[in-house]
Amino acid sequence: MMKRALVFLAVLSTLSCGTTAQSQRDGNAPLAFRLHVICDTVKYSACAVMDVNKDGRMDVVSGAHWYEGPNWKQHFVRDVEIIKGRPDGYSHLELDVNQDGWIDLVHVNFRSRSIYWLEHPGAVLGEWTKHMVAEPGAMETGRLYDIDGDGTHDLLPNGWEFAAWYEVTNPPDQAAPHWSRHTIHPKGAGHGCGFGDVNGDGMGDYVGIHGWAEAPQDPRNGDWIWHPEFELGKASIPVIVDDLDGDGDTDLIWSMGHDYGTYWMEQYRDGQQRVWRKHLIDSTWSQGHSPLWVDLDQNGTKEFINGKRFWSHEGRDPGAHDPLVIYRYEYDADRQAFERYAIQENGPAGVGLDPKAADLDNDGDIDLVLPGRSGLYWYENLLK
């Protein structure tokens, strides 16, 4: 184990900010990636991909700085609070909170136990202003979904001791955006959550680690019905909720956030009863905290993209000293199983708490932008 760790550290030492590594082939699939180092000296766990200065090129925001594409010139965002040795900012969610035409960032945080948003400074491109939303308790990170079906994004934090979603509006009679909290169900609390239509009724449901909460017709005011139908363990954020095998019902796929294991839960019917069958996909790597669900090879089938988080608990998690890996998993209908393809098998990039899948270089395919305690990296998709 120690020898493998030393190899990984040697790889880290060969890279520096603004450099590019050789491309690597993605297993047997016709897909390759080229590694770019945006900045290997930062240790923020989240990032955003957006056009900060409206010059038509995508930029990256992570922690105290934003990096101007395409050469990644560093610009100041704000001073980031350090709490018990960790920088605050466990998510960087792109949302125009105040509807002024400039994209802001929503932060969901564990150690500060807070939700706040950073206001884009506009054309002056100065320091970003912090606005507190709430302090509901410890949260690993958060994601954006249209929970109420009104066509706009809402915030779903992953609360350790609560399950609720937040809606932001801009009432004409108020000077500032208004955030409303809507409770889902107390049994939905815990490490890991997701959102999607579990029962096929057209409403998005909440998935927790101990079961799922069925959405009411009015997600703002109705009661969510709890279904304790499965146990996921300390799952990733998010748990992906989709029809993975194409059989017409909704399944789940997730990794263990602080242990070994990637799994999928197959939904099927036994008469009128909903039944879940758990399948192991991969048990060879650990700490798959923050997966993505995108179509990297553009074949019409989304892939589960995930990889090892670097040093999440100072080496105390199982497999913490193993090399950093990143894989994509695509369901093979003929084999009725997931096929694994490598993106990185012993490299510098870790999958932190809020990675992004976006067309960073505007070439028509989806790239991966990966923040974490080992630095900020871009895996360029060479499909186009």
mmCIF file of C-alpha atoms in Angstrom:
data_model
loop_
_atom_site.group_PDB
_atom_site.id
_atom_site.type_symbol
_atom_site.label_atom_id
_atom_site.label_comp_id
_atom_site.label_asym_id
_atom_site.label_seq_id
_atom_site.Cartn_x
_atom_site.Cartn_y
_atom_site.Cartn_z
ATOM 1 C CA MET A 1 0.000 0.000 0.000
ATOM 2 C CA MET A 2 2.777 2.444 0.852
ATOM 3 C CA LYS A 3 4.548 1.758 -2.455
ATOM 4 C CA ARG A 4 1.376 2.633 -4.379
ATOM 5 C CA ALA A 5 1.025 5.843 -2.397
ATOM 6 C CA LEU A 6 4.599 6.844 -3.224
ATOM 7 C CA VAL A 7 3.938 6.311 -6.927
ATOM 8 C CA PHE A 8 0.919 8.590 -6.685
ATOM 9 C CA LEU A 9 2.932 11.307 -4.937
ATOM 10 C CA ALA A 10 5.559 11.090 -7.673
ATOM 11 C CA VAL A 11 2.877 11.779 -10.267
ATOM 12 C CA LEU A 12 1.728 14.799 -8.294
ATOM 13 C CA SER A 13 5.244 16.206 -8.165
ATOM 14 C CA THR A 14 5.595 16.276 -11.971
ATOM 15 C CA LEU A 15 2.707 18.690 -12.519
ATOM 16 C CA SER A 16 2.257 22.398 -11.904
ATOM 17 C CA CYS A 17 -0.301 25.109 -12.577
ATOM 18 C CA GLY A 18 -1.092 25.639 -16.229
ATOM 19 C CA THR A 19 0.521 22.436 -17.521
ATOM 20 C CA THR A 20 -0.937 19.685 -19.710
ATOM 21 C CA ALA A 21 -0.311 15.951 -19.397
ATOM 22 C CA GLN A 22 -0.425 13.352 -22.168
ATOM 23 C CA SER A 23 -3.853 12.141 -23.283
ATOM 24 C CA GLN A 24 -4.938 8.672 -22.224
ATOM 25 C CA ARG A 25 -7.250 6.181 -23.892
ATOM 26 C CA ASP A 26 -10.444 5.303 -22.043
ATOM 27 C CA GLY A 27 -10.136 1.525 -21.855
ATOM 28 C CA ASN A 28 -11.403 -0.199 -24.998
ATOM 29 C CA ALA A 29 -13.843 2.593 -25.846
ATOM 30 C CA PRO A 30 -13.155 5.184 -28.586
ATOM 31 C CA LEU A 31 -12.765 7.957 -26.054
ATOM 32 C CA ALA A 32 -9.641 9.682 -24.764
ATOM 33 C CA PHE A 33 -8.935 12.509 -22.333
ATOM 34 C CA ARG A 34 -6.156 15.052 -21.927
ATOM 35 C CA LEU A 35 -5.287 16.250 -18.428
ATOM 36 C CA HIS A 36 -4.811 19.990 -17.836
ATOM 37 C CA VAL A 37 -3.672 21.470 -14.521
ATOM 38 C CA ILE A 38 -5.675 24.610 -13.777
ATOM 39 C CA CYS A 39 -3.978 25.045 -10.384
ATOM 40 C CA ASP A 40 -2.397 22.303 -8.296
ATOM 41 C CA THR A 41 -1.692 24.435 -5.230
ATOM 42 C CA VAL A 42 -5.308 25.069 -4.174
ATOM 43 C CA LYS A 43 -7.246 22.701 -1.919
ATOM 44 C CA TYR A 44 -10.892 23.686 -2.414
ATOM 45 C CA SER A 45 -13.408 20.854 -2.705
ATOM 46 C CA ALA A 46 -15.895 22.533 -5.068
ATOM 47 C CA CYS A 47 -15.897 24.409 -8.347
ATOM 48 C CA ALA A 48 -18.209 26.111 -10.819
ATOM 49 C CA VAL A 49 -17.980 26.346 -14.611
ATOM 50 C CA MET A 50 -19.463 29.562 -16.022
ATOM 51 C CA ASP A 51 -18.694 32.593 -18.177
ATOM 52 C CA VAL A 52 -17.714 34.960 -15.372
ATOM 53 C CA ASN A 53 -16.778 37.982 -17.512
ATOM 54 C CA LYS A 54 -19.201 37.403 -20.438
ATOM 55 C CA ASP A 55 -16.466 37.170 -23.052
ATOM 56 C CA GLY A 56 -17.946 34.033 -24.607
ATOM 57 C CA ARG A 57 -15.390 31.684 -23.017
ATOM 58 C CA MET A 58 -16.033 29.408 -20.067
ATOM 59 C CA ASP A 59 -14.209 30.118 -16.813
ATOM 60 C CA VAL A 60 -13.750 28.134 -13.608
ATOM 61 C CA VAL A 61 -14.497 29.403 -10.086
ATOM 62 C CA SER A 62 -13.074 27.569 -7.097
ATOM 63 C CA GLY A 63 -12.737 28.926 -3.587
ATOM 64 C CA ALA A 64 -10.913 32.248 -3.388
ATOM 65 C CA HIS A 65 -10.358 32.695 -7.132
ATOM 66 C CA TRP A 66 -11.783 32.408 -10.594
ATOM 67 C CA TYR A 67 -9.673 31.242 -13.495
ATOM 68 C CA GLU A 68 -10.147 32.982 -16.818
ATOM 69 C CA GLY A 69 -10.329 30.695 -19.835
ATOM 70 C CA PRO A 70 -8.627 29.643 -21.932
ATOM 71 C CA ASN A 71 -5.271 30.290 -20.179
ATOM 72 C CA TRP A 72 -6.553 30.159 -16.556
ATOM 73 C CA LYS A 73 -5.342 33.542 -15.390
ATOM 74 C CA GLN A 74 -6.194 33.784 -11.689
ATOM 75 C CA HIS A 75 -8.552 36.508 -10.365
ATOM 76 C CA PHE A 76 -9.696 37.206 -6.802
ATOM 77 C CA VAL A 77 -13.197 36.221 -5.645
ATOM 78 C CA ARG A 78 -13.105 36.608 -1.855
ATOM 79 C CA ASP A 79 -11.303 35.581 1.304
ATOM 80 C CA VAL A 80 -12.484 32.087 2.215
ATOM 81 C CA GLU A 81 -13.127 31.168 5.836
ATOM 82 C CA ILE A 82 -10.936 28.349 7.183
ATOM 83 C CA ILE A 83 -12.818 26.275 9.778
ATOM 84 C CA LYS A 84 -10.918 23.546 11.657
ATOM 85 C CA GLY A 85 -8.337 23.426 8.913
ATOM 86 C CA ARG A 86 -10.788 23.234 5.980
ATOM 87 C CA PRO A 87 -11.874 26.036 3.641
ATOM 88 C CA ASP A 88 -15.610 26.700 3.681
ATOM 89 C CA GLY A 89 -17.521 26.256 0.438
ATOM 90 C CA TYR A 90 -18.650 22.627 0.032
ATOM 91 C CA SER A 91 -20.644 23.425 -3.109
ATOM 92 C CA HIS A 92 -20.356 26.006 -5.904
ATOM 93 C CA LEU A 93 -23.823 25.913 -7.491
ATOM 94 C CA GLU A 94 -24.340 28.220 -10.476
ATOM 95 C CA LEU A 95 -27.598 30.166 -10.122
ATOM 96 C CA ASP A 96 -28.660 33.733 -10.919
ATOM 97 C CA VAL A 97 -30.092 34.250 -7.445
ATOM 98 C CA ASN A 98 -31.029 37.938 -7.745
ATOM 99 C CA GLN A 99 -32.019 37.780 -11.435
ATOM 100 C CA ASP A 100 -29.636 40.546 -12.496
ATOM 101 C CA GLY A 101 -28.239 38.630 -15.483
ATOM 102 C CA TRP A 102 -24.983 37.604 -13.757
ATOM 103 C CA ILE A 103 -24.531 34.062 -12.428
ATOM 104 C CA ASP A 104 -24.065 33.825 -8.665
ATOM 105 C CA LEU A 105 -22.868 30.867 -6.565
ATOM 106 C CA VAL A 106 -24.759 28.985 -3.844
ATOM 107 C CA HIS A 107 -22.627 27.402 -1.118
ATOM 108 C CA VAL A 108 -23.792 24.538 1.114
ATOM 109 C CA ASN A 109 -21.385 23.814 3.943
ATOM 110 C CA PHE A 110 -20.521 21.239 6.571
ATOM 111 C CA ARG A 111 -18.305 22.915 9.148
ATOM 112 C CA SER A 112 -20.019 26.311 9.150
ATOM 113 C CA ARG A 113 -23.398 24.472 9.036
ATOM 114 C CA SER A 114 -24.619 27.206 6.733
ATOM 115 C CA ILE A 115 -26.129 27.984 3.342
ATOM 116 C CA TYR A 116 -25.101 31.246 1.705
ATOM 117 C CA TRP A 117 -24.794 32.709 -1.763
ATOM 118 C CA LEU A 118 -22.030 34.766 -3.318
ATOM 119 C CA GLU A 119 -23.263 37.676 -5.404
ATOM 120 C CA HIS A 120 -21.488 38.188 -8.702
ATOM 121 C CA PRO A 121 -20.044 41.741 -8.731
ATOM 122 C CA GLY A 122 -21.190 42.398 -12.288
ATOM 123 C CA ALA A 123 -19.156 44.108 -14.974
ATOM 124 C CA VAL A 124 -16.705 45.591 -12.444
ATOM 125 C CA LEU A 125 -15.494 42.028 -11.656
ATOM 126 C CA GLY A 126 -14.446 42.885 -8.126
ATOM 127 C CA GLU A 127 -14.902 41.006 -4.867
ATOM 128 C CA TRP A 128 -18.002 38.809 -4.570
ATOM 129 C CA THR A 129 -20.445 39.616 -1.736
ATOM 130 C CA LYS A 130 -21.576 36.925 0.713
ATOM 131 C CA HIS A 131 -25.275 36.721 1.702
ATOM 132 C CA MET A 132 -26.404 34.306 4.417
ATOM 133 C CA VAL A 133 -29.466 32.140 3.674
ATOM 134 C CA ALA A 134 -29.762 29.824 6.677
ATOM 135 C CA GLU A 135 -27.825 27.823 9.253
ATOM 136 C CA PRO A 136 -29.774 24.540 9.304
ATOM 137 C CA GLY A 137 -26.975 22.223 10.471
ATOM 138 C CA ALA A 138 -24.203 20.061 9.053
ATOM 139 C CA MET A 139 -24.478 19.454 5.297
ATOM 140 C CA GLU A 140 -21.995 17.569 3.121
ATOM 141 C CA THR A 141 -22.829 19.556 -0.021
ATOM 142 C CA GLY A 142 -25.897 20.357 -2.152
ATOM 143 C CA ARG A 143 -27.308 20.117 -5.669
ATOM 144 C CA LEU A 144 -29.819 21.995 -7.812
ATOM 145 C CA TYR A 145 -33.080 20.400 -9.028
ATOM 146 C CA ASP A 146 -36.464 21.688 -10.158
ATOM 147 C CA ILE A 147 -38.262 20.231 -7.170
ATOM 148 C CA ASP A 148 -41.612 22.005 -7.559
ATOM 149 C CA GLY A 149 -41.786 21.661 -11.356
ATOM 150 C CA ASP A 150 -41.993 25.385 -12.080
ATOM 151 C CA GLY A 151 -39.100 25.391 -14.560
ATOM 152 C CA THR A 152 -36.536 26.960 -12.223
ATOM 153 C CA HIS A 153 -33.847 25.405 -10.060
ATOM 154 C CA ASP A 154 -34.277 24.849 -6.341
ATOM 155 C CA LEU A 155 -31.655 23.918 -3.756
ATOM 156 C CA LEU A 156 -31.461 20.446 -2.208
ATOM 157 C CA PRO A 157 -28.824 20.331 0.537
ATOM 158 C CA ASN A 158 -27.670 17.012 1.965
ATOM 159 C CA GLY A 159 -28.472 17.479 5.627
ATOM 160 C CA TRP A 160 -27.135 15.079 8.212
ATOM 161 C CA GLU A 161 -29.991 15.880 10.601
ATOM 162 C CA PHE A 162 -32.740 17.157 8.291
ATOM 163 C CA ALA A 163 -34.220 16.732 4.817
ATOM 164 C CA ALA A 164 -35.583 19.919 3.247
ATOM 165 C CA TRP A 165 -35.357 21.949 0.056
ATOM 166 C CA TYR A 166 -35.018 25.687 -0.470
ATOM 167 C CA GLU A 167 -36.789 27.854 -3.028
ATOM 168 C CA VAL A 168 -35.543 31.308 -4.007
ATOM 169 C CA THR A 169 -37.827 34.026 -5.374
ATOM 170 C CA ASN A 170 -37.443 37.717 -6.118
ATOM 171 C CA PRO A 171 -40.691 39.408 -4.983
ATOM 172 C CA PRO A 172 -41.126 42.857 -6.581
ATOM 173 C CA ASP A 173 -41.858 44.438 -3.207
ATOM 174 C CA GLN A 174 -38.619 43.193 -1.619
ATOM 175 C CA ALA A 175 -35.126 44.520 -2.125
ATOM 176 C CA ALA A 176 -33.387 41.156 -1.720
ATOM 177 C CA PRO A 177 -34.066 37.586 -2.868
ATOM 178 C CA HIS A 178 -36.334 35.575 -0.589
ATOM 179 C CA TRP A 179 -35.470 32.003 0.398
ATOM 180 C CA SER A 180 -38.210 29.625 1.602
ATOM 181 C CA ARG A 181 -37.504 26.329 3.346
ATOM 182 C CA HIS A 182 -39.783 23.347 2.647
ATOM 183 C CA THR A 183 -39.514 20.239 4.824
ATOM 184 C CA ILE A 184 -39.445 16.850 3.109
ATOM 185 C CA HIS A 185 -39.337 14.160 5.817
ATOM 186 C CA PRO A 186 -37.203 13.715 8.960
ATOM 187 C CA LYS A 187 -36.306 10.124 8.020
ATOM 188 C CA GLY A 188 -34.602 11.444 4.869
ATOM 189 C CA ALA A 189 -31.661 12.838 6.846
ATOM 190 C CA GLY A 190 -28.227 11.259 6.503
ATOM 191 C CA HIS A 191 -25.086 11.045 4.375
ATOM 192 C CA GLY A 192 -26.377 10.799 0.797
ATOM 193 C CA CYS A 193 -29.444 11.853 -1.165
ATOM 194 C CA GLY A 194 -30.864 12.186 -4.648
ATOM 195 C CA PHE A 195 -33.898 13.383 -6.550
ATOM 196 C CA GLY A 196 -35.999 11.892 -9.361
ATOM 197 C CA ASP A 197 -39.313 10.274 -10.223
ATOM 198 C CA VAL A 198 -39.179 6.952 -8.357
ATOM 199 C CA ASN A 199 -42.742 5.715 -8.900
ATOM 200 C CA GLY A 200 -43.407 7.080 -12.395
ATOM 201 C CA ASP A 201 -46.192 9.494 -11.459
ATOM 202 C CA GLY A 202 -44.490 12.495 -13.066
ATOM 203 C CA MET A 203 -43.427 14.075 -9.762
ATOM 204 C CA GLY A 204 -39.823 14.226 -8.595
ATOM 205 C CA ASP A 205 -39.274 12.269 -5.373
ATOM 206 C CA TYR A 206 -36.578 12.462 -2.709
ATOM 207 C CA VAL A 207 -34.180 9.552 -2.213
ATOM 208 C CA GLY A 208 -32.419 9.173 1.119
ATOM 209 C CA ILE A 209 -30.165 6.465 2.480
ATOM 210 C CA HIS A 210 -32.957 4.711 4.423
ATOM 211 C CA GLY A 211 -35.672 4.903 1.746
ATOM 212 C CA TRP A 212 -37.471 7.449 -0.395
ATOM 213 C CA ALA A 213 -40.077 10.166 0.123
ATOM 214 C CA GLU A 214 -42.940 10.333 -2.356
ATOM 215 C CA ALA A 215 -43.649 13.887 -3.453
ATOM 216 C CA PRO A 216 -47.126 15.344 -2.976
ATOM 217 C CA GLN A 217 -48.900 17.174 -5.784
ATOM 218 C CA ASP A 218 -47.844 20.408 -4.064
ATOM 219 C CA PRO A 219 -44.190 19.890 -2.990
ATOM 220 C CA ARG A 220 -44.248 23.225 -1.170
ATOM 221 C CA ASN A 221 -47.115 22.499 1.193
ATOM 222 C CA GLY A 222 -48.133 18.832 0.959
ATOM 223 C CA ASP A 223 -46.903 15.903 3.023
ATOM 224 C CA TRP A 224 -44.155 13.723 1.579
ATOM 225 C CA ILE A 225 -44.890 9.995 2.130
ATOM 226 C CA TRP A 226 -41.968 7.974 3.441
ATOM 227 C CA HIS A 227 -41.209 4.527 1.945
ATOM 228 C CA PRO A 228 -38.500 2.604 3.918
ATOM 229 C CA GLU A 229 -37.794 0.201 1.059
ATOM 230 C CA PHE A 230 -33.982 0.010 1.032
ATOM 231 C CA GLU A 231 -30.743 0.848 2.856
ATOM 232 C CA LEU A 232 -27.912 2.474 0.904
ATOM 233 C CA GLY A 233 -25.304 3.129 3.606
ATOM 234 C CA LYS A 234 -23.289 6.358 3.666
ATOM 235 C CA ALA A 235 -23.999 7.054 0.036
ATOM 236 C CA SER A 236 -22.632 9.500 -2.480
ATOM 237 C CA ILE A 237 -24.108 12.922 -3.129
ATOM 238 C CA PRO A 238 -25.990 12.671 -5.312
ATOM 239 C CA VAL A 239 -27.557 9.256 -5.555
ATOM 240 C CA ILE A 240 -28.464 9.044 -9.263
ATOM 241 C CA VAL A 241 -32.169 8.381 -9.843
ATOM 242 C CA ASP A 242 -32.965 7.210 -13.394
ATOM 243 C CA ASP A 243 -34.037 4.248 -15.532
ATOM 244 C CA LEU A 244 -30.579 2.701 -15.719
ATOM 245 C CA ASP A 245 -31.430 -0.526 -17.544
ATOM 246 C CA GLY A 246 -34.057 0.887 -19.910
ATOM 247 C CA ASP A 247 -36.909 -1.318 -18.705
ATOM 248 C CA GLY A 248 -39.316 1.541 -18.030
ATOM 249 C CA ASP A 249 -38.939 2.007 -14.272
ATOM 250 C CA THR A 250 -36.571 4.018 -12.129
ATOM 251 C CA ASP A 251 -33.411 2.578 -10.583
ATOM 252 C CA LEU A 252 -30.649 3.980 -8.370
ATOM 253 C CA ILE A 253 -26.872 4.095 -8.717
ATOM 254 C CA TRP A 254 -24.410 5.370 -6.121
ATOM 255 C CA SER A 255 -20.975 4.918 -4.557
ATOM 256 C CA MET A 256 -20.022 4.766 -0.906
ATOM 257 C CA GLY A 257 -18.821 8.195 0.124
ATOM 258 C CA HIS A 258 -16.241 7.006 2.650
ATOM 259 C CA ASP A 259 -15.719 3.328 1.887
ATOM 260 C CA TYR A 260 -15.292 0.879 -0.969
ATOM 261 C CA GLY A 261 -18.146 0.074 -3.308
ATOM 262 C CA THR A 262 -20.239 1.274 -6.254
ATOM 263 C CA TYR A 263 -23.722 -0.225 -6.535
ATOM 264 C CA TRP A 264 -26.988 -0.006 -8.398
ATOM 265 C CA MET A 265 -30.453 -0.803 -7.096
ATOM 266 C CA GLU A 266 -32.786 -2.348 -9.655
ATOM 267 C CA GLN A 267 -36.500 -1.670 -9.294
ATOM 268 C CA TYR A 268 -39.014 -4.264 -10.431
ATOM 269 C CA ARG A 269 -42.522 -5.444 -9.607
ATOM 270 C CA ASP A 270 -43.653 -8.561 -7.784
ATOM 271 C CA GLY A 271 -47.367 -8.326 -8.465
ATOM 272 C CA GLN A 272 -48.447 -5.001 -6.995
ATOM 273 C CA GLN A 273 -45.399 -4.744 -4.750
ATOM 274 C CA ARG A 274 -42.341 -2.657 -5.585
ATOM 275 C CA VAL A 275 -39.136 -4.635 -5.035
ATOM 276 C CA TRP A 276 -35.496 -3.523 -5.097
ATOM 277 C CA ARG A 277 -32.548 -5.757 -6.024
ATOM 278 C CA LYS A 278 -29.049 -4.532 -5.126
ATOM 279 C CA HIS A 279 -26.145 -5.191 -7.518
ATOM 280 C CA LEU A 280 -22.431 -4.647 -6.923
ATOM 281 C CA ILE A 281 -20.722 -2.798 -9.789
ATOM 282 C CA ASP A 282 -17.191 -2.259 -8.472
ATOM 283 C CA SER A 283 -15.452 -2.798 -5.124
ATOM 284 C CA THR A 284 -11.856 -1.979 -6.091
ATOM 285 C CA TRP A 285 -11.659 1.680 -5.017
ATOM 286 C CA SER A 286 -13.068 3.848 -2.234
ATOM 287 C CA GLN A 287 -14.460 7.283 -1.331
ATOM 288 C CA GLY A 288 -16.646 7.908 -4.389
ATOM 289 C CA HIS A 289 -18.293 10.922 -2.832
ATOM 290 C CA SER A 290 -19.663 13.011 -5.711
ATOM 291 C CA PRO A 291 -20.666 11.287 -8.970
ATOM 292 C CA LEU A 292 -21.800 12.850 -12.224
ATOM 293 C CA TRP A 293 -24.437 11.491 -14.633
ATOM 294 C CA VAL A 294 -23.680 12.578 -18.207
ATOM 295 C CA ASP A 295 -23.173 11.233 -21.740
ATOM 296 C CA LEU A 296 -19.449 11.691 -22.383
ATOM 297 C CA ASP A 297 -19.246 9.587 -25.545
ATOM 298 C CA GLN A 298 -22.472 11.017 -27.045
ATOM 299 C CA ASN A 299 -24.012 7.629 -27.840
ATOM 300 C CA GLY A 300 -27.331 8.524 -26.245
ATOM 301 C CA THR A 301 -26.699 6.681 -22.965
ATOM 302 C CA LYS A 302 -25.691 8.519 -19.818
ATOM 303 C CA GLU A 303 -22.719 7.273 -17.838
ATOM 304 C CA PHE A 304 -21.997 7.204 -14.126
ATOM 305 C CA ILE A 305 -18.773 9.199 -13.699
ATOM 306 C CA ASN A 306 -17.050 8.930 -10.356
ATOM 307 C CA GLY A 307 -13.676 8.644 -8.722
ATOM 308 C CA LYS A 308 -11.772 8.705 -5.505
ATOM 309 C CA ARG A 309 -11.828 11.758 -3.295
ATOM 310 C CA PHE A 310 -8.400 12.753 -2.019
ATOM 311 C CA TRP A 311 -7.753 12.715 1.738
ATOM 312 C CA SER A 312 -11.327 13.339 2.867
ATOM 313 C CA HIS A 313 -10.656 12.421 6.507
ATOM 314 C CA GLU A 314 -6.862 12.867 6.702
ATOM 315 C CA GLY A 315 -6.248 9.263 5.687
ATOM 316 C CA ARG A 316 -8.676 7.584 8.086
ATOM 317 C CA ASP A 317 -11.148 6.317 5.452
ATOM 318 C CA PRO A 318 -10.715 2.796 4.060
ATOM 319 C CA GLY A 319 -8.481 2.942 0.998
ATOM 320 C CA ALA A 320 -7.364 6.496 1.662
ATOM 321 C CA HIS A 321 -3.761 5.717 0.642
ATOM 322 C CA ASP A 322 -4.740 4.007 -2.625
ATOM 323 C CA PRO A 323 -3.980 5.766 -5.937
ATOM 324 C CA LEU A 324 -6.535 8.250 -7.216
ATOM 325 C CA VAL A 325 -8.793 6.713 -9.863
ATOM 326 C CA ILE A 326 -11.606 8.079 -12.020
ATOM 327 C CA TYR A 327 -13.918 5.793 -13.992
ATOM 328 C CA ARG A 328 -16.990 5.987 -16.157
ATOM 329 C CA TYR A 329 -19.584 3.205 -16.044
ATOM 330 C CA GLU A 330 -22.058 2.584 -18.872
ATOM 331 C CA TYR A 331 -24.851 0.024 -18.805
ATOM 332 C CA ASP A 332 -24.490 -2.760 -21.382
ATOM 333 C CA ALA A 333 -27.965 -4.012 -22.250
ATOM 334 C CA ASP A 334 -26.652 -7.227 -23.803
ATOM 335 C CA ARG A 335 -24.646 -8.176 -20.704
ATOM 336 C CA GLN A 336 -27.200 -6.598 -18.351
ATOM 337 C CA ALA A 337 -24.325 -5.113 -16.391
ATOM 338 C CA PHE A 338 -22.241 -1.965 -16.179
ATOM 339 C CA GLU A 339 -19.024 -1.734 -18.193
ATOM 340 C CA ARG A 340 -16.123 0.164 -16.605
ATOM 341 C CA TYR A 341 -13.811 2.477 -18.577
ATOM 342 C CA ALA A 342 -10.807 4.255 -17.085
ATOM 343 C CA ILE A 343 -10.311 8.011 -17.215
ATOM 344 C CA GLN A 344 -7.530 8.053 -14.605
ATOM 345 C CA GLU A 345 -5.998 5.102 -12.761
ATOM 346 C CA ASN A 346 -3.061 6.678 -10.919
ATOM 347 C CA GLY A 347 -3.067 10.415 -11.349
ATOM 348 C CA PRO A 348 -3.228 13.731 -9.562
ATOM 349 C CA ALA A 349 -6.927 14.580 -9.832
ATOM 350 C CA GLY A 350 -9.406 13.735 -7.115
ATOM 351 C CA VAL A 351 -13.170 13.966 -7.310
ATOM 352 C CA GLY A 352 -14.022 16.378 -4.509
ATOM 353 C CA LEU A 353 -17.435 17.450 -3.250
ATOM 354 C CA ASP A 354 -18.737 19.387 -6.256
ATOM 355 C CA PRO A 355 -17.105 18.440 -9.581
ATOM 356 C CA LYS A 356 -18.559 19.682 -12.845
ATOM 357 C CA ALA A 357 -19.295 18.156 -16.240
ATOM 358 C CA ALA A 358 -19.393 20.947 -18.829
ATOM 359 C CA ASP A 359 -18.097 21.884 -22.274
ATOM 360 C CA LEU A 360 -15.220 23.911 -20.911
ATOM 361 C CA ASP A 361 -13.469 24.485 -24.257
ATOM 362 C CA ASN A 362 -16.647 25.036 -26.344
ATOM 363 C CA ASP A 363 -15.832 22.208 -28.769
ATOM 364 C CA GLY A 364 -19.176 20.396 -28.547
ATOM 365 C CA ASP A 365 -18.425 17.624 -26.050
ATOM 366 C CA ILE A 366 -18.542 17.357 -22.261
ATOM 367 C CA ASP A 367 -15.361 17.758 -20.213
ATOM 368 C CA LEU A 368 -14.687 17.112 -16.527
ATOM 369 C CA VAL A 369 -13.552 19.810 -14.094
ATOM 370 C CA LEU A 370 -12.357 18.277 -10.844
ATOM 371 C CA PRO A 371 -11.641 20.178 -7.613
ATOM 372 C CA GLY A 372 -10.209 18.663 -4.460
ATOM 373 C CA ARG A 373 -7.488 18.717 -1.867
ATOM 374 C CA SER A 374 -4.903 17.680 -4.480
ATOM 375 C CA GLY A 375 -5.666 20.652 -6.739
ATOM 376 C CA LEU A 376 -7.958 21.822 -9.533
ATOM 377 C CA TYR A 377 -7.842 19.867 -12.796
ATOM 378 C CA TRP A 378 -9.527 19.648 -16.185
ATOM 379 C CA TYR A 379 -9.874 16.407 -18.108
ATOM 380 C CA GLU A 380 -10.467 17.482 -21.686
ATOM 381 C CA ASN A 381 -12.718 15.120 -23.631
ATOM 382 C CA LEU A 382 -11.055 14.481 -27.002
ATOM 383 C CA LEU A 383 -14.218 13.182 -28.684
ATOM 384 C CA LYS A 384 -14.391 16.277 -30.907
#
